Amino acid sequence: MLFSPSTSLVLLAGSFASLAAAQNDGDFSPPSYPSPWMRGGNGWQDAYAKAQEFVGGLTLLEKINLTTGVGWEGEACVGNTGSIPRLNFAGICLQDSPLGIRFADLNSAFPSGMNAAATWTTRLFKSRGNAMGMEHRGKGIDVQLGPVAGPLGRVPAGGRNWEGFSPDPVLTGVAMAETIKGIQDAGVVACAKHYIMNEQEHNREPNGTVKFAYSANLDDKTMHELYLWPFADSVRAGVGSIMCSYNQINNSYGSQNSYTLNYLLKNELDFQGFVVSDWWAQHTGVASALAGLDMTMAGDQNLASGNTWWGSNLTAAVLNGTMPQWRLDDMATRIMSAYFKVGRDTARVPTNFNSWSSETFGYIHPQANEGYQQINYHVNVQADHARLCREIAGASTVLLKNVNNALPLKKPKSIAVIGEDAHDNPGGPNSCGDRGCNRGTLAMGWGSGTANFPYLIAPNTALKEQAARDGTKYSNVSDNYDFSAVTAALQGTDAAIVFANADSGEAYISVDGNTGDRNNLTLWGNGDALIAHVASQHPNTIVVLHTVGAVIVEEFKNHPNITALLWAGLPGQESGNAITDILYGKRNPSAKNVFTWGKKREDWGVDVVYTPTADPPQLNFKEGNFIDYRYFDANGIEPSYEFGFGLSYTTFEYSDLKIQKMSPGPYEPTKGMTKAAPTFGTIDFNESNAEFPPGFHAVNKYIYPYLSDDVPRDQVQNWPEGSLEGTPQPKLPAGGSAGGNRQLYDVMYVVTATVKNTGGVKGVEIPQLYLSLGAPTDPRIVLRGFDDLILDPNESATFEVKLTRRDLSNWDTASQNWVVSNYPKTVYVGASSRDLPLSGTLA
Ligand SMILES: *[C@@H]1O[C@H](CO)[C@@H](O)[C@H](O)[C@H]1NC(C)=O
Ligand SMILES: *[C@@H]1O[C@H](CO)[C@@H](O)[C@H](O)[C@H]1NC(C)=O
Ligand SMILES: *[C@@H]1O[C@H](CO)[C@@H](O)[C@H](O)[C@H]1NC(C)=O
Ligand SMILES: *[C@@H]1O[C@H](CO)[C@@H](O)[C@H](O)[C@H]1NC(C)=O
Ligand SMILES: *[C@@H]1O[C@H](CO)[C@@H](O)[C@H](O)[C@H]1NC(C)=O
Ligand SMILES: *[C@@H]1O[C@H](CO)[C@@H](O)[C@H](O)[C@H]1NC(C)=O
Ligand SMILES: *[C@@H]1O[C@H](CO)[C@@H](O)[C@H](O)[C@H]1NC(C)=O
Ligand SMILES: *[C@@H]1O[C@H](CO)[C@@H](O)[C@H](O)[C@H]1NC(C)=O
Ligand SMILES: *[C@@H]1O[C@H](CO)[C@@H](O)[C@H](O)[C@H]1NC(C)=O
Ligand SMILES: *[C@@H]1O[C@H](CO)[C@@H](O)[C@H](O)[C@H]1NC(C)=O
C-alpha cells in the first residue's frame, strides 16, 4: 500500500459542530474545498502566462519533481526540489534565513527583523530586503525563506519573536510588504512564514511525549484583525511563496488545514503564489494537496527517512485518478509563476555554495556522500551592505532613559566598559552551530533564522577604538561574576557602560535549559546582579541591553545612578560600531519600542504553555485581539516602557491635526463565479512510463517522482466533499483581489499633523497614528500609521496617514466580511502609544 488513509481528514470532514464555540479545547477547522486554482490576476498576468506555457510542456514526472523536495541534505541548499534535466532546468533552491544567508560564507549578517521594525522606516525595510535578496541571488538561491509574521509575538517569551517584526499587525504588515518588495526586486522569491499561529516553540512538533503538535484555537475575528493581517499585506505586496507552519490551528495541521490554506489564503486573500511546508510539517499525502499545499519540504517524510508523502506517492495518486490533474497543474503553475514573477529566468546563476560543508571540495549529495567535486565557489556577495547593517543597527537602538546629559558622550576622560555582552565570543562569532549558545556579545538569536557572521564588531572593540581616538582612558571587564575586577575597573572613570543580554531561538536547540522559548524574562548570565553592582558604585552608569524582546527592567530603570538605558536588540555584524555611533551622538537615536516592556511577567496576560495537559496540547487564544499594548491598555496596566516609546537627543512638538474625508464610494461585496480549473498539457497514464528509466542510478535516500510500487486502484477513500471538483466556484465577498476585496484599500480619510524639532540638534521623529474603533469590544487604540521625519532644529514637516476602509473596519463573522461599525471613531497622533497630544473624530 502506498498511502495510509488520512485520519485527520476523516476527522475534518463533516465536523462543523463546534463552530459557534470560540477558542476552546477541540475546536475544529471547517473544511473548505476545492483548493482555489490560480487565475493570474493582481500583477501576476505575465508570470502566469509564462508558467502556463512552461508547465504545459512538462510530463507528469517533471511536474511532480517541481512539487517535491529531494530530501534532507540531498543537494546544496536547505531545500531543493527535483530538476528537469530534459530542459536543463536545475531544481529550485530554497535557503534560510530572514536575516541573511544561512550556512554560507562571504555574506552579511543583517540586523534581525525585530531591529528592522524598531527603525519604523519603510525605506530601511525595503533596502534591507533588497540587500538580502541581492546576496541570495548572488549565491544562486531561488527562494529566500523570509520574512516572518508568525510568530507575530503573542507571548514575550516566544523563542522566535525576534525573527519577525512586532506584535502589532500594522507595523509587521508594512515591514512584511516592504521587505518582500525589496527581496523580489532583487530577482529572488520571498517566502512569508510561518503561516499561521506559530506563536511558541514548545510542542510546535510532535515529540516523544506528545504525539501531536499543539493546536492554536482561536476565533475568526481575531484571526482577521490580528494574525492574518500582515499576511494579507504580504499577498498584496505580491509575495511569491508562503510557508505553512508546524503547529495545528483548530486541531488541523498548518500544512493540511483546508480552511487556513484554501479558504483564507487562496480564496479570500487571493494568493497567487505557492504554499511550501515547513521542513517535515507535512503529515499526509493527497489530503495535504487537496487542502492547498503546493510544495513539500524537505521532501522526505522525516529527516533523511528516504521516503516521501509526495514524489512517487503523488505520481501514483494522479495515475489512479485520485489526484485531479488540475490540482497538480495548479501546484506546478503557482511555483513557476512565482519564479517568473520575480524574473528568476534572467536573474538565475548556478548555486555556488553548499550548506553542508564549508570546504571547497565535497559531496554534491551530502546525505549519500556522493558526487565529490567543487561545491563552494566562495562568491563574495557582501557588496557595501556593511554600511546598511550599521545604519539599521543604529536606527533600531531605542534610547529608553537619558538624564543628567549622560548621553551623548563628549570625549570623556575615562570610561569603563563592563559585561561579557560587550566582548567577543572567545571561540569566534560562529563558534556555536546556528548560534546555539550565548557567549560574548549577542547580535543574533539561535536556530534556522540565522546567518554566519562575516565578522562581528563587539562593542568593546569599537568603543576602545573611539576611546583611543579621543584620548580617553579605557578599562574593560568581560567576566559578569568577577565583581572585584569590576569595582577596580570603575575607579575614577567618568562613565561606566554596562552591557547585558537575553537570548532565545528555535526549539531544536536548548541553550542553558531554554528550549527555544525563554524560561524567564530576566537577563542572562548574572546580568541583573552585574548592573546592580555597577550602579551601586558608579553615579554615571549607562546600561545597554541586547535582548530578543522585553526583559524586566523595573528593578533598575529608576536607579538614580543609572543615567541612561538603551535597548539595542539583535543588531547583527556591525553591533559595536552602531552602538558607538549612538553613545557618542554620531547618530541621534530615533528608534521606538516595537513591543511593550511590562513590569512583571504576568503583565502580558498570556504566556508560553510549557507543560501540555492534553495531546494535542490545546492553546486557547482566549485573549483575542488583546495582546501586548492592547492588553496593557484594556487592563489599566502601567508598563515600564510603552509600545512606540523612544527618546532622542532633541525634542519634538506636535500640532495642527487635520482630517480630510474622502469619498471612495460604497463597499461592494465581491460576487460571481471563478472560471473552471484549467489543465496544462496531457498526462500519460501509462504506468510503465512513470517507472525509473532503465539503468537509472538512484542516489541513496534521495526522493524521486518515479513509481516504486504498483499503483493502488481499489482502495475506498472518503475524500472531503467537493475536494476533487474543478468546476467554477463562488467568490468570497471579502475576496476577489490581492489581500482581499480591492475596496478594502480605498482611502477613506487623510489625516495630517505638523511635527517640529524644538531641540538643538538634527533628529528623526517617528510620529504615530492610532485609532479607536469605538466598540466596547475593541482595544482602546490600535496603530494605523507611522512615518520617519528627518528634521533640522526648528524645522517642521507634515506627517500624513491615509486611512483605508480596512483600517476602519472590524471583521464580521456572520457576513464573512469587513464592516465599518457605527461606533464613533477617534484618531490620535503623537510620539508613542501613551503620548498622544493630538486627537480628532472621524465624521
Ligand atoms: C476555529 O474555531 C473557531 C470557533 O469555532 C472559529 O471561529 C474559527 O473560524 C476557526 N478557525 C479556523 C482557522 O479554523
Ligand atoms: C527529477 O529530479 C531528479 C533530481 O534532480 C532528477 O534526477 C530526475 O531526472 C528528475 N526526473 C525527471 C523526470 O525529470
Ligand atoms: C516533548 O515535549 C514535552 C513538553 O514540552 C517535554 O516535556 C519533553 O521533554 C519533550 N520530549 C522530547 C523527547 O523532546
Ligand atoms: C508512500 O507513503 C507511504 C505511507 O506513508 C509510505 O509508507 C511509503 O514509504 C511512501 N512511498 C515512498 C516511495 O516514499
Ligand atoms: C578587555 O578586552 C580585551 C579585548 O579587547 C580582552 O582581551 C580582555 O580580556 C578584557 N579585559 C578583561 C579584564 O576582561
Ligand atoms: C533566567 O534565565 C537565564 C538563562 O537561562 C539565566 O541565566 C538566569 O539566571 C535566569 N534568571 C533567573 C532569575 O532565574
Ligand atoms: C550611587 O553611587 C555612589 C557612588 O558614587 C554610591 O555611593 C551610592 O550608594 C550609589 N547609589 C545607590 C542608590 O546605589
Ligand atoms: C506503455 O508504455 C510501454 C513502454 O513505453 C509500452 O511498451 C506499452 O505498449 C505502453 N502501453 C500502452 C497500453 O500503451
Ligand atoms: C490511488 O492511490 C492513492 C495513493 O496511493 C490512494 O490513496 C488511493 O486510495 C488510490 N485510489 C484508489 C481508488 O485505489
Ligand atoms: C530656532 O528658532 C528660534 C526662534 O525663532 C531661534 O531663536 C533659534 O536660534 C533657532 N534655533 C536654531 C538652531 O536655528
mmCIF file of N, CA, C and O and ligand atoms in Angstrom, residues 1-4 301 306-310 312-313 703 708, ligand 4:
data_model
loop_
_atom_site.group_PDB
_atom_site.id
_atom_site.type_symbol
_atom_site.label_atom_id
_atom_site.label_comp_id
_atom_site.label_asym_id
_atom_site.label_seq_id
_atom_site.Cartn_x
_atom_site.Cartn_y
_atom_site.Cartn_z
ATOM 1 N N MET A 1 0.845 -1.202 0.000
ATOM 2 C CA MET A 1 0.000 0.000 0.000
ATOM 3 C C MET A 1 0.877 1.249 0.000
ATOM 4 O O MET A 1 1.778 1.380 0.824
ATOM 5 N N LEU A 2 0.606 2.152 -0.899
ATOM 6 C CA LEU A 2 1.428 3.353 -0.962
ATOM 7 C C LEU A 2 0.966 4.438 0.006
ATOM 8 O O LEU A 2 1.738 5.243 0.462
ATOM 9 N N PHE A 3 -0.287 4.471 0.309
ATOM 10 C CA PHE A 3 -0.813 5.539 1.159
ATOM 11 C C PHE A 3 -1.515 4.978 2.382
ATOM 12 O O PHE A 3 -2.204 3.972 2.302
ATOM 13 N N SER A 4 -1.328 5.633 3.490
ATOM 14 C CA SER A 4 -2.188 5.313 4.627
ATOM 15 C C SER A 4 -3.312 6.344 4.630
ATOM 16 O O SER A 4 -3.085 7.502 4.337
ATOM 17 N N GLN A 301 9.650 12.215 4.370
ATOM 18 C CA GLN A 301 8.601 12.281 5.399
ATOM 19 C C GLN A 301 9.157 12.743 6.739
ATOM 20 O O GLN A 301 8.498 13.467 7.483
ATOM 21 N N GLY A 306 14.166 8.899 3.725
ATOM 22 C CA GLY A 306 14.248 8.212 2.443
ATOM 23 C C GLY A 306 12.904 7.949 1.783
ATOM 24 O O GLY A 306 12.862 7.528 0.630
ATOM 25 N N ASN A 307 11.824 8.199 2.477
ATOM 26 C CA ASN A 307 10.510 8.054 1.829
ATOM 27 C C ASN A 307 9.769 9.389 1.861
ATOM 28 O O ASN A 307 10.208 10.342 2.516
ATOM 29 N N THR A 308 8.663 9.457 1.130
ATOM 30 C CA THR A 308 8.004 10.753 0.940
ATOM 31 C C THR A 308 6.490 10.606 0.870
ATOM 32 O O THR A 308 5.967 9.564 0.478
ATOM 33 N N TRP A 309 5.794 11.682 1.266
ATOM 34 C CA TRP A 309 4.330 11.717 1.089
ATOM 35 C C TRP A 309 3.979 11.953 -0.378
ATOM 36 O O TRP A 309 2.944 11.535 -0.851
ATOM 37 N N TRP A 310 4.819 12.723 -1.050
ATOM 38 C CA TRP A 310 4.571 13.040 -2.457
ATOM 39 C C TRP A 310 5.588 12.289 -3.315
ATOM 40 O O TRP A 310 5.730 11.092 -3.135
ATOM 41 N N SER A 312 6.979 9.804 -5.599
ATOM 42 C CA SER A 312 6.349 8.596 -6.156
ATOM 43 C C SER A 312 4.894 8.443 -5.738
ATOM 44 O O SER A 312 4.061 7.998 -6.535
ATOM 45 N N ASN A 313 4.616 8.783 -4.487
ATOM 46 C CA ASN A 313 3.245 8.595 -3.988
ATOM 47 C C ASN A 313 2.254 9.515 -4.692
ATOM 48 O O ASN A 313 1.112 9.135 -4.940
ATOM 49 N N ILE A 703 14.809 11.594 -2.891
ATOM 50 C CA ILE A 703 13.386 11.466 -3.197
ATOM 51 C C ILE A 703 13.153 11.674 -4.700
ATOM 52 O O ILE A 703 13.577 12.686 -5.262
ATOM 53 N N SER A 708 7.494 3.430 -7.388
ATOM 54 C CA SER A 708 8.388 2.441 -6.793
ATOM 55 C C SER A 708 7.615 1.176 -6.448
ATOM 56 O O SER A 708 8.151 0.242 -5.910
HETATM 57 C C1 LIG B 4 4.350 6.442 0.288
HETATM 58 O O1 LIG B 4 3.658 6.725 1.509
HETATM 59 C C2 LIG B 4 3.598 5.610 2.389
HETATM 60 C C3 LIG B 4 2.698 5.995 3.542
HETATM 61 O O2 LIG B 4 3.273 6.978 4.326
HETATM 62 C C4 LIG B 4 4.999 5.265 2.836
HETATM 63 O O3 LIG B 4 4.985 4.155 3.685
HETATM 64 C C5 LIG B 4 5.863 4.981 1.618
HETATM 65 O O4 LIG B 4 7.199 4.771 2.026
HETATM 66 C C6 LIG B 4 5.805 6.114 0.630
HETATM 67 N N1 LIG B 4 6.486 5.734 -0.585
HETATM 68 C C7 LIG B 4 7.631 6.309 -0.969
HETATM 69 C C8 LIG B 4 8.208 5.829 -2.241
HETATM 70 O O5 LIG B 4 8.185 7.172 -0.336
#
